């Protein structure tokens, strides 16, 4: 009936019945055979379904894979109906998008031959060899005749061509890989027998496909027309996609797994390349393009035309897919051949006004074009097309707010620009130095590693010229280099399995040698993983390596190239060696199969098992971390060459620490170690670290089995710097050396000699405890004590104080300390310095010096409280006077107050507590304590800003806790001290501290999820038994990062308990009870009882228990809904079967509060309820 409608459009409904049809008349008038009609509709229906986003996958699942290729072959040339043939090409194009079917298409060369034949005959440069028959079928032509309809011969030819190109965009590169020869081209041998594969003409077509696609792009005509028709846009898009796929497959073949990165070229203008300059310009043209482009100038002109097409499309807002494809195509081309584009200005000019979705590709293109060594010196101001004339201020928003990929590509542009000295202003104006800062953490570093390595590469290129150092040398840059070195060292850390004692390489490994002769042209067919040592990843079939390396296996280690050891060399050092002929490569393989076992995960690709690359992130892997580390070390080396930069470099001590840690590592290659030694030698000019560097380098050299003679010059240079410098911060404890220097110092009696001596003593006093005990002697302590009393040389005196303090910490001998009266003499020297500062009242430096000496003296005395023999000698008037005066001195920092209060608390717990308190009481300690609260009341009550808090090591609240702790022991000794607590200033400070702790508990609870206890035990059980999930933690945002450390909770708990004990003592008096009622702390503290963590609740209950002794406070508690809610919740826990009982302390404190409430009749009734 459908055929009837087509054949007789005016047929009536009644005539559509088959019984009324004259079959012979119908067939005589029908323009299509019924079988062809069925073929047309079946194939067309399949094409429509495959193109549908939902139905397509279902159709593919419904069809057996074995039926796909025969169906396509039948439709393409098994049926003589042109309509079916065209839809057969569309069917192939649809199926080719399914990667699982690529193997089936590749195994059946007839499909590929048909596609390539169509392209050869129907393309723009085609030479048809068959007649194109017109179609008279009205169903196909839509009633149009004369060769102008959509199914005219020309239209059919064009459709076949475009559909063939569309199909080949999916698997042309797979076909090339299957047939590719050693030279990268598909062999074309007319005398070879037909092996059922590609015919000769199609092999030629496939070899020239990329080149012909590039040539057939008529960029001039597109620019002239100004508008792209649908046909021009689609055909151009197909050609560009084929070129792009080809270029990116070559990138992947040359450097597996890194094809998506920005091109990196080693550029050294001072040295010649390992290879001779290429004499023929044709060799600079990429191999797939040499069929139609004989010179780099021709190719550059065509690439410039493609850039102009991009500009036109962006200006007229058309063909976005074509624009994106052209840029990706040129990015792949310039990665392989940067000089294919004449100047980077062409691409960069487009990036200044392109949409955001184009920025990443365009910046990658610009970076690749800049990556050629041939461009060095081509950026003079006289050249109008020079990048010198380009502005870069629009790049900062991209660096600051764009996606990770865009930022990486922009940094790639700047990194490659940094090679050119003329582009320094271009780089500076981009604002890149505003984003170079300290790295928040290792996780952030790994996540943003793509940016980190590009910034490091830019800094490396910049610092090669001393004129740029002033721009680079900033604290932020040093912090960035510190973190890059630190994180790379951690991520590269590994432990190598050492050979058993006595084993030789011959016992552990099997060795395999392969030799390549003169006629073995690259590529050789070896895929190498560039590790240390390099490892063989794969031997490609049908290559010279497959011919001569039949015994090689993936995982074999390359250790020797033409007699040279390459086991610890990088890719850049080894690659040039592969050009030699003959080429002898020596591989090794563990002889024990257990050692050769590869635990790397595998994945299936078709029917092949290949290694699944496990990257640390989506970008970085071990090789890239190693590269980044090398670059960062080179930056430090370049900067350290100039002495004026050393101070800023040493402001980040972890830079030196990382270098010293990595230097002796077994995984450090010889070239990297030489670079580190050279860098350390430059850093050794700073006398503060010269000893540390020298001892580390000497220790490595003495313990190294295989010495590198090139390192000796660095060690000798460091030795000279070390022994001629005065600082001895890293000197090992050596009693003989110290006493020798002391005798020299005594003979000369010069300040410089004493300064050198004390520096040595200071360094040795910081040695490990065991070494300090062996090192210390009476003579050394006498020497240090004498220098401790040099009040006219503060730099020597403070070093002596520190030295004695360090000795006291780790190696105190109480009897010796008491015999030499070290502590009394230290306190006396500090008191002398204080009196000198008081005499010169306006000299702030003297006051600061005296405070520094007193802080060390107090810490030293505090540490000696553990020795009874020394405690009994603590009758030191200067110490008593200083401790009591400190309480009313508002100029003293909080840290010093805390140290003094801790010492006073320790003394009040010692065996001489009564004697000490009597002396302090005579000096007015109680009044001075009240005065301390009055002096510091403002800073305690006013909350600090986040910035001020971050700038202080010790906060006023810490000093307050220390003073309250000391007061607690004072109350135990002298009950009258309780009356001092009733003072308004004291109570206000205590109340402020309680509220501050309450806020902390609330904040910590919020950071842990913000959950509260309630009377609904079932609801509570759900989140108690089920910890927070990942999604909930992410929803909390930054609050999760603010969870308290165990030490913070412990300190808060201790502070609460101290306050609770003081309040308990306070309520023992009537005045104390009255004062308690003025605090009004019951309600805020009650709210804390709903916090899930018992570690928070119990100390709060202790405070409430103390406060409940006051009737007003107890009344406020009993009337609090929150407090009664806590009681009801605990009642449910006791009466509900299966519920865990609450903490014993928690119940006891609540019962205590209820007990005190029952002392009052009106509260007793409420407690009974």
mmCIF file with all atom_site columns, C-alpha atoms in Angstrom, residues 819-957:
data_model
loop_
_atom_site.group_PDB
_atom_site.id
_atom_site.type_symbol
_atom_site.label_atom_id
_atom_site.label_alt_id
_atom_site.label_comp_id
_atom_site.label_asym_id
_atom_site.label_entity_id
_atom_site.label_seq_id
_atom_site.pdbx_PDB_ins_code
_atom_site.Cartn_x
_atom_site.Cartn_y
_atom_site.Cartn_z
_atom_site.occupancy
_atom_site.B_iso_or_equiv
_atom_site.pdbx_formal_charge
_atom_site.auth_seq_id
_atom_site.auth_comp_id
_atom_site.auth_asym_id
_atom_site.auth_atom_id
_atom_site.pdbx_PDB_model_num
ATOM 1   C CA . UNK A 1 819 ? 77.826 23.382 92.898  1.00 0.00 ? 819 UNK A CA 1
ATOM 2   C CA . UNK A 1 820 ? 78.411 25.959 90.152  1.00 0.00 ? 820 UNK A CA 1
ATOM 3   C CA . UNK A 1 821 ? 75.334 27.984 91.204  1.00 0.00 ? 821 UNK A CA 1
ATOM 4   C CA . UNK A 1 822 ? 74.262 28.155 87.585  1.00 0.00 ? 822 UNK A CA 1
ATOM 5   C CA . UNK A 1 823 ? 70.637 29.143 88.206  1.00 0.00 ? 823 UNK A CA 1
ATOM 6   C CA . UNK A 1 824 ? 71.321 31.912 90.743  1.00 0.00 ? 824 UNK A CA 1
ATOM 7   C CA . UNK A 1 825 ? 74.028 33.357 88.475  1.00 0.00 ? 825 UNK A CA 1
ATOM 8   C CA . UNK A 1 826 ? 71.689 33.194 85.483  1.00 0.00 ? 826 UNK A CA 1
ATOM 9   C CA . UNK A 1 827 ? 68.942 35.037 87.387  1.00 0.00 ? 827 UNK A CA 1
ATOM 10  C CA . UNK A 1 828 ? 71.467 37.593 88.664  1.00 0.00 ? 828 UNK A CA 1
ATOM 11  C CA . UNK A 1 829 ? 72.738 38.266 85.117  1.00 0.00 ? 829 UNK A CA 1
ATOM 12  C CA . UNK A 1 830 ? 69.170 38.757 83.898  1.00 0.00 ? 830 UNK A CA 1
ATOM 13  C CA . UNK A 1 831 ? 68.502 41.118 86.819  1.00 0.00 ? 831 UNK A CA 1
ATOM 14  C CA . UNK A 1 832 ? 71.582 43.171 85.901  1.00 0.00 ? 832 UNK A CA 1
ATOM 15  C CA . UNK A 1 833 ? 70.305 43.476 82.344  1.00 0.00 ? 833 UNK A CA 1
ATOM 16  C CA . UNK A 1 834 ? 66.920 44.604 83.658  1.00 0.00 ? 834 UNK A CA 1
ATOM 17  C CA . UNK A 1 835 ? 68.495 47.307 85.819  1.00 0.00 ? 835 UNK A CA 1
ATOM 18  C CA . UNK A 1 836 ? 70.522 48.529 82.846  1.00 0.00 ? 836 UNK A CA 1
ATOM 19  C CA . UNK A 1 837 ? 67.314 48.779 80.822  1.00 0.00 ? 837 UNK A CA 1
ATOM 20  C CA . UNK A 1 838 ? 65.594 50.692 83.620  1.00 0.00 ? 838 UNK A CA 1
ATOM 21  C CA . UNK A 1 839 ? 68.483 53.151 83.761  1.00 0.00 ? 839 UNK A CA 1
ATOM 22  C CA . UNK A 1 840 ? 68.091 53.781 80.014  1.00 0.00 ? 840 UNK A CA 1
ATOM 23  C CA . UNK A 1 841 ? 64.317 54.001 80.154  1.00 0.00 ? 841 UNK A CA 1
ATOM 24  C CA . UNK A 1 842 ? 63.821 55.149 76.537  1.00 0.00 ? 842 UNK A CA 1
ATOM 25  C CA . UNK A 1 843 ? 65.975 52.439 74.985  1.00 0.00 ? 843 UNK A CA 1
ATOM 26  C CA . UNK A 1 844 ? 63.402 49.865 73.847  1.00 0.00 ? 844 UNK A CA 1
ATOM 27  C CA . UNK A 1 845 ? 66.093 47.483 72.652  1.00 0.00 ? 845 UNK A CA 1
ATOM 28  C CA . UNK A 1 846 ? 67.604 47.120 76.114  1.00 0.00 ? 846 UNK A CA 1
ATOM 29  C CA . UNK A 1 847 ? 64.183 46.310 77.544  1.00 0.00 ? 847 UNK A CA 1
ATOM 30  C CA . UNK A 1 848 ? 63.664 43.710 74.819  1.00 0.00 ? 848 UNK A CA 1
ATOM 31  C CA . UNK A 1 849 ? 67.086 42.202 75.552  1.00 0.00 ? 849 UNK A CA 1
ATOM 32  C CA . UNK A 1 850 ? 66.333 41.995 79.253  1.00 0.00 ? 850 UNK A CA 1
ATOM 33  C CA . UNK A 1 851 ? 62.958 40.359 78.606  1.00 0.00 ? 851 UNK A CA 1
ATOM 34  C CA . UNK A 1 852 ? 64.618 37.763 76.390  1.00 0.00 ? 852 UNK A CA 1
ATOM 35  C CA . UNK A 1 853 ? 67.165 36.902 79.090  1.00 0.00 ? 853 UNK A CA 1
ATOM 36  C CA . UNK A 1 854 ? 64.500 36.699 81.794  1.00 0.00 ? 854 UNK A CA 1
ATOM 37  C CA . UNK A 1 855 ? 62.270 34.437 79.690  1.00 0.00 ? 855 UNK A CA 1
ATOM 38  C CA . UNK A 1 856 ? 65.133 31.973 79.198  1.00 0.00 ? 856 UNK A CA 1
ATOM 39  C CA . UNK A 1 857 ? 66.031 32.177 82.879  1.00 0.00 ? 857 UNK A CA 1
ATOM 40  C CA . UNK A 1 858 ? 62.433 31.484 83.938  1.00 0.00 ? 858 UNK A CA 1
ATOM 41  C CA . UNK A 1 859 ? 62.156 28.518 81.590  1.00 0.00 ? 859 UNK A CA 1
ATOM 42  C CA . UNK A 1 860 ? 65.433 27.142 82.880  1.00 0.00 ? 860 UNK A CA 1
ATOM 43  C CA . UNK A 1 861 ? 64.341 27.480 86.539  1.00 0.00 ? 861 UNK A CA 1
ATOM 44  C CA . UNK A 1 862 ? 60.966 25.898 85.694  1.00 0.00 ? 862 UNK A CA 1
ATOM 45  C CA . UNK A 1 863 ? 62.689 22.884 84.122  1.00 0.00 ? 863 UNK A CA 1
ATOM 46  C CA . UNK A 1 864 ? 64.823 22.423 87.254  1.00 0.00 ? 864 UNK A CA 1
ATOM 47  C CA . UNK A 1 865 ? 61.786 22.066 89.548  1.00 0.00 ? 865 UNK A CA 1
ATOM 48  C CA . UNK A 1 866 ? 62.079 18.320 89.032  1.00 0.00 ? 866 UNK A CA 1
ATOM 49  C CA . UNK A 1 867 ? 65.378 18.252 90.959  1.00 0.00 ? 867 UNK A CA 1
ATOM 50  C CA . UNK A 1 868 ? 64.894 18.645 94.789  1.00 0.00 ? 868 UNK A CA 1
ATOM 51  C CA . UNK A 1 869 ? 68.543 19.546 95.336  1.00 0.00 ? 869 UNK A CA 1
ATOM 52  C CA . UNK A 1 870 ? 68.122 22.564 93.092  1.00 0.00 ? 870 UNK A CA 1
ATOM 53  C CA . UNK A 1 871 ? 64.688 23.516 94.412  1.00 0.00 ? 871 UNK A CA 1
ATOM 54  C CA . UNK A 1 872 ? 66.084 23.849 97.923  1.00 0.00 ? 872 UNK A CA 1
ATOM 55  C CA . UNK A 1 873 ? 68.544 26.460 96.633  1.00 0.00 ? 873 UNK A CA 1
ATOM 56  C CA . UNK A 1 874 ? 65.820 28.666 95.107  1.00 0.00 ? 874 UNK A CA 1
ATOM 57  C CA . UNK A 1 875 ? 66.137 31.438 97.673  1.00 0.00 ? 875 UNK A CA 1
ATOM 58  C CA . UNK A 1 876 ? 66.850 34.059 95.029  1.00 0.00 ? 876 UNK A CA 1
ATOM 59  C CA . UNK A 1 877 ? 65.582 37.567 95.899  1.00 0.00 ? 877 UNK A CA 1
ATOM 60  C CA . UNK A 1 878 ? 65.986 38.797 92.309  1.00 0.00 ? 878 UNK A CA 1
ATOM 61  C CA . UNK A 1 879 ? 63.694 36.006 91.133  1.00 0.00 ? 879 UNK A CA 1
ATOM 62  C CA . UNK A 1 880 ? 61.000 36.763 93.736  1.00 0.00 ? 880 UNK A CA 1
ATOM 63  C CA . UNK A 1 881 ? 61.154 40.463 92.961  1.00 0.00 ? 881 UNK A CA 1
ATOM 64  C CA . UNK A 1 882 ? 60.878 39.939 89.204  1.00 0.00 ? 882 UNK A CA 1
ATOM 65  C CA . UNK A 1 883 ? 57.953 37.507 89.460  1.00 0.00 ? 883 UNK A CA 1
ATOM 66  C CA . UNK A 1 884 ? 55.873 39.836 91.609  1.00 0.00 ? 884 UNK A CA 1
ATOM 67  C CA . UNK A 1 885 ? 56.734 42.979 89.615  1.00 0.00 ? 885 UNK A CA 1
ATOM 68  C CA . UNK A 1 886 ? 55.880 41.202 86.377  1.00 0.00 ? 886 UNK A CA 1
ATOM 69  C CA . UNK A 1 887 ? 52.226 40.970 87.467  1.00 0.00 ? 887 UNK A CA 1
ATOM 70  C CA . UNK A 1 888 ? 51.708 44.728 87.315  1.00 0.00 ? 888 UNK A CA 1
ATOM 71  C CA . UNK A 1 889 ? 53.954 45.515 84.328  1.00 0.00 ? 889 UNK A CA 1
ATOM 72  C CA . UNK A 1 890 ? 51.583 46.085 81.379  1.00 0.00 ? 890 UNK A CA 1
ATOM 73  C CA . UNK A 1 891 ? 54.456 46.214 78.884  1.00 0.00 ? 891 UNK A CA 1
ATOM 74  C CA . UNK A 1 892 ? 55.336 42.550 79.295  1.00 0.00 ? 892 UNK A CA 1
ATOM 75  C CA . UNK A 1 893 ? 54.013 40.205 76.570  1.00 0.00 ? 893 UNK A CA 1
ATOM 76  C CA . UNK A 1 894 ? 51.484 37.489 77.379  1.00 0.00 ? 894 UNK A CA 1
ATOM 77  C CA . UNK A 1 895 ? 54.049 34.786 76.691  1.00 0.00 ? 895 UNK A CA 1
ATOM 78  C CA . UNK A 1 896 ? 56.331 36.041 79.456  1.00 0.00 ? 896 UNK A CA 1
ATOM 79  C CA . UNK A 1 897 ? 53.416 36.257 81.883  1.00 0.00 ? 897 UNK A CA 1
ATOM 80  C CA . UNK A 1 898 ? 52.467 32.664 81.079  1.00 0.00 ? 898 UNK A CA 1
ATOM 81  C CA . UNK A 1 899 ? 56.049 31.447 81.621  1.00 0.00 ? 899 UNK A CA 1
ATOM 82  C CA . UNK A 1 900 ? 56.212 33.286 84.973  1.00 0.00 ? 900 UNK A CA 1
ATOM 83  C CA . UNK A 1 901 ? 52.804 32.010 86.104  1.00 0.00 ? 901 UNK A CA 1
ATOM 84  C CA . UNK A 1 902 ? 53.704 28.422 85.197  1.00 0.00 ? 902 UNK A CA 1
ATOM 85  C CA . UNK A 1 903 ? 56.901 28.758 87.203  1.00 0.00 ? 903 UNK A CA 1
ATOM 86  C CA . UNK A 1 904 ? 55.033 30.199 90.180  1.00 0.00 ? 904 UNK A CA 1
ATOM 87  C CA . UNK A 1 905 ? 52.512 27.344 90.035  1.00 0.00 ? 905 UNK A CA 1
ATOM 88  C CA . UNK A 1 906 ? 55.365 24.868 89.966  1.00 0.00 ? 906 UNK A CA 1
ATOM 89  C CA . UNK A 1 907 ? 57.026 26.494 92.971  1.00 0.00 ? 907 UNK A CA 1
ATOM 90  C CA . UNK A 1 908 ? 53.723 26.425 94.901  1.00 0.00 ? 908 UNK A CA 1
ATOM 91  C CA . UNK A 1 909 ? 53.603 22.653 94.333  1.00 0.00 ? 909 UNK A CA 1
ATOM 92  C CA . UNK A 1 910 ? 57.183 22.085 95.447  1.00 0.00 ? 910 UNK A CA 1
ATOM 93  C CA . UNK A 1 911 ? 58.510 21.221 98.884  1.00 0.00 ? 911 UNK A CA 1
ATOM 94  C CA . UNK A 1 912 ? 59.394 24.879 99.521  1.00 0.00 ? 912 UNK A CA 1
ATOM 95  C CA . UNK A 1 913 ? 55.872 26.131 98.671  1.00 0.00 ? 913 UNK A CA 1
ATOM 96  C CA . UNK A 1 914 ? 55.213 27.552 102.149 1.00 0.00 ? 914 UNK A CA 1
ATOM 97  C CA . UNK A 1 915 ? 58.526 29.408 102.268 1.00 0.00 ? 915 UNK A CA 1
ATOM 98  C CA . UNK A 1 916 ? 58.066 30.796 98.792  1.00 0.00 ? 916 UNK A CA 1
ATOM 99  C CA . UNK A 1 917 ? 54.502 31.959 99.495  1.00 0.00 ? 917 UNK A CA 1
ATOM 100 C CA . UNK A 1 918 ? 55.599 33.710 102.648 1.00 0.00 ? 918 UNK A CA 1
ATOM 101 C CA . UNK A 1 919 ? 58.240 35.646 100.712 1.00 0.00 ? 919 UNK A CA 1
ATOM 102 C CA . UNK A 1 920 ? 55.759 36.514 97.967  1.00 0.00 ? 920 UNK A CA 1
ATOM 103 C CA . UNK A 1 921 ? 53.095 37.510 100.500 1.00 0.00 ? 921 UNK A CA 1
ATOM 104 C CA . UNK A 1 922 ? 55.548 39.936 102.025 1.00 0.00 ? 922 UNK A CA 1
ATOM 105 C CA . UNK A 1 923 ? 56.068 41.447 98.573  1.00 0.00 ? 923 UNK A CA 1
ATOM 106 C CA . UNK A 1 924 ? 52.307 42.014 98.167  1.00 0.00 ? 924 UNK A CA 1
ATOM 107 C CA . UNK A 1 925 ? 51.567 39.132 95.835  1.00 0.00 ? 925 UNK A CA 1
ATOM 108 C CA . UNK A 1 926 ? 47.797 39.151 96.473  1.00 0.00 ? 926 UNK A CA 1
ATOM 109 C CA . UNK A 1 927 ? 47.363 42.818 95.669  1.00 0.00 ? 927 UNK A CA 1
ATOM 110 C CA . UNK A 1 928 ? 49.601 42.441 92.620  1.00 0.00 ? 928 UNK A CA 1
ATOM 111 C CA . UNK A 1 929 ? 47.489 39.522 91.378  1.00 0.00 ? 929 UNK A CA 1
ATOM 112 C CA . UNK A 1 930 ? 44.352 41.651 91.581  1.00 0.00 ? 930 UNK A CA 1
ATOM 113 C CA . UNK A 1 931 ? 46.312 44.384 89.827  1.00 0.00 ? 931 UNK A CA 1
ATOM 114 C CA . UNK A 1 932 ? 47.208 41.978 87.018  1.00 0.00 ? 932 UNK A CA 1
ATOM 115 C CA . UNK A 1 933 ? 43.524 41.371 86.312  1.00 0.00 ? 933 UNK A CA 1
ATOM 116 C CA . UNK A 1 934 ? 42.883 45.088 86.307  1.00 0.00 ? 934 UNK A CA 1
ATOM 117 C CA . UNK A 1 935 ? 45.781 45.807 83.929  1.00 0.00 ? 935 UNK A CA 1
ATOM 118 C CA . UNK A 1 936 ? 44.889 43.046 81.457  1.00 0.00 ? 936 UNK A CA 1
ATOM 119 C CA . UNK A 1 937 ? 41.119 43.223 81.794  1.00 0.00 ? 937 UNK A CA 1
ATOM 120 C CA . UNK A 1 938 ? 40.621 45.052 78.490  1.00 0.00 ? 938 UNK A CA 1
ATOM 121 C CA . UNK A 1 939 ? 42.579 42.651 76.321  1.00 0.00 ? 939 UNK A CA 1
ATOM 122 C CA . UNK A 1 940 ? 40.943 39.655 78.006  1.00 0.00 ? 940 UNK A CA 1
ATOM 123 C CA . UNK A 1 941 ? 37.385 40.936 77.645  1.00 0.00 ? 941 UNK A CA 1
ATOM 124 C CA . UNK A 1 942 ? 37.773 42.262 74.090  1.00 0.00 ? 942 UNK A CA 1
ATOM 125 C CA . UNK A 1 943 ? 37.914 39.389 71.572  1.00 0.00 ? 943 UNK A CA 1
ATOM 126 C CA . UNK A 1 944 ? 40.918 39.330 69.260  1.00 0.00 ? 944 UNK A CA 1
ATOM 127 C CA . UNK A 1 945 ? 40.611 39.543 65.512  1.00 0.00 ? 945 UNK A CA 1
ATOM 128 C CA . UNK A 1 946 ? 41.627 36.492 63.513  1.00 0.00 ? 946 UNK A CA 1
ATOM 129 C CA . UNK A 1 947 ? 44.663 38.371 62.218  1.00 0.00 ? 947 UNK A CA 1
ATOM 130 C CA . UNK A 1 948 ? 45.846 39.428 65.679  1.00 0.00 ? 948 UNK A CA 1
ATOM 131 C CA . UNK A 1 949 ? 45.340 35.907 67.017  1.00 0.00 ? 949 UNK A CA 1
ATOM 132 C CA . UNK A 1 950 ? 47.368 34.418 64.179  1.00 0.00 ? 950 UNK A CA 1
ATOM 133 C CA . UNK A 1 951 ? 50.254 36.826 64.862  1.00 0.00 ? 951 UNK A CA 1
ATOM 134 C CA . UNK A 1 952 ? 50.609 35.756 68.506  1.00 0.00 ? 952 UNK A CA 1
ATOM 135 C CA . UNK A 1 953 ? 52.174 32.565 69.762  1.00 0.00 ? 953 UNK A CA 1
ATOM 136 C CA . UNK A 1 954 ? 50.629 33.014 73.214  1.00 0.00 ? 954 UNK A CA 1
ATOM 137 C CA . UNK A 1 955 ? 47.229 34.692 73.639  1.00 0.00 ? 955 UNK A CA 1
ATOM 138 C CA . UNK A 1 956 ? 45.964 36.623 76.681  1.00 0.00 ? 956 UNK A CA 1
ATOM 139 C CA . UNK A 1 957 ? 43.598 33.733 77.450  1.00 0.00 ? 957 UNK A CA 1
#
